[in-house]
Amino acid sequence: MTQRKRALITGITGQDGSYLTEFLLEKGYEVHGIIRR
């Protein structure tokens, strides 16, 4: 059984966070994010 890689991104709505999120999704990661209110 292949296990999917996971990533937790803090600041996912920022410039770097959104870029990193798109990159990881393309690589097959399961991505979760944290935002500030």
mmCIF file of C-alpha atoms in Angstrom, residues 3-37:
data_model
loop_
_atom_site.group_PDB
_atom_site.id
_atom_site.type_symbol
_atom_site.label_atom_id
_atom_site.label_comp_id
_atom_site.label_asym_id
_atom_site.label_seq_id
_atom_site.Cartn_x
_atom_site.Cartn_y
_atom_site.Cartn_z
ATOM 1 C CA GLN A 3 1.033 6.124 1.580
ATOM 2 C CA ARG A 4 0.324 9.631 0.322
ATOM 3 C CA LYS A 5 2.685 12.336 1.559
ATOM 4 C CA ARG A 6 1.192 15.145 3.638
ATOM 5 C CA ALA A 7 2.213 18.747 4.193
ATOM 6 C CA LEU A 8 1.043 21.399 6.650
ATOM 7 C CA ILE A 9 1.576 24.950 5.379
ATOM 8 C CA THR A 10 1.421 27.917 7.742
ATOM 9 C CA GLY A 11 0.500 31.164 6.018
ATOM 10 C CA ILE A 12 -1.101 29.296 3.124
ATOM 11 C CA THR A 13 -2.841 32.427 1.792
ATOM 12 C CA GLY A 14 0.398 34.403 1.431
ATOM 13 C CA GLN A 15 2.517 34.629 -1.707
ATOM 14 C CA ASP A 16 5.028 31.951 -0.719
ATOM 15 C CA GLY A 17 2.435 29.721 0.921
ATOM 16 C CA SER A 18 0.163 29.695 -2.112
ATOM 17 C CA TYR A 19 3.086 28.977 -4.454
ATOM 18 C CA LEU A 20 4.310 26.140 -2.232
ATOM 19 C CA THR A 21 0.788 24.718 -1.996
ATOM 20 C CA GLU A 22 0.383 24.569 -5.782
ATOM 21 C CA PHE A 23 3.828 22.996 -6.141
ATOM 22 C CA LEU A 24 3.146 20.285 -3.559
ATOM 23 C CA LEU A 25 -0.298 19.492 -4.979
ATOM 24 C CA GLU A 26 1.285 18.942 -8.396
ATOM 25 C CA LYS A 27 3.744 16.543 -6.746
ATOM 26 C CA GLY A 28 0.874 14.505 -5.262
ATOM 27 C CA TYR A 29 0.949 15.751 -1.671
ATOM 28 C CA GLU A 30 -2.108 16.047 0.551
ATOM 29 C CA VAL A 31 -1.908 19.691 1.651
ATOM 30 C CA HIS A 32 -3.459 21.300 4.740
ATOM 31 C CA GLY A 33 -3.075 24.940 5.660
ATOM 32 C CA ILE A 34 -3.302 27.364 8.558
ATOM 33 C CA ILE A 35 -4.387 30.976 8.124
ATOM 34 C CA ARG A 36 -4.437 34.004 10.392
ATOM 35 C CA ARG A 37 -7.663 35.855 11.019
#
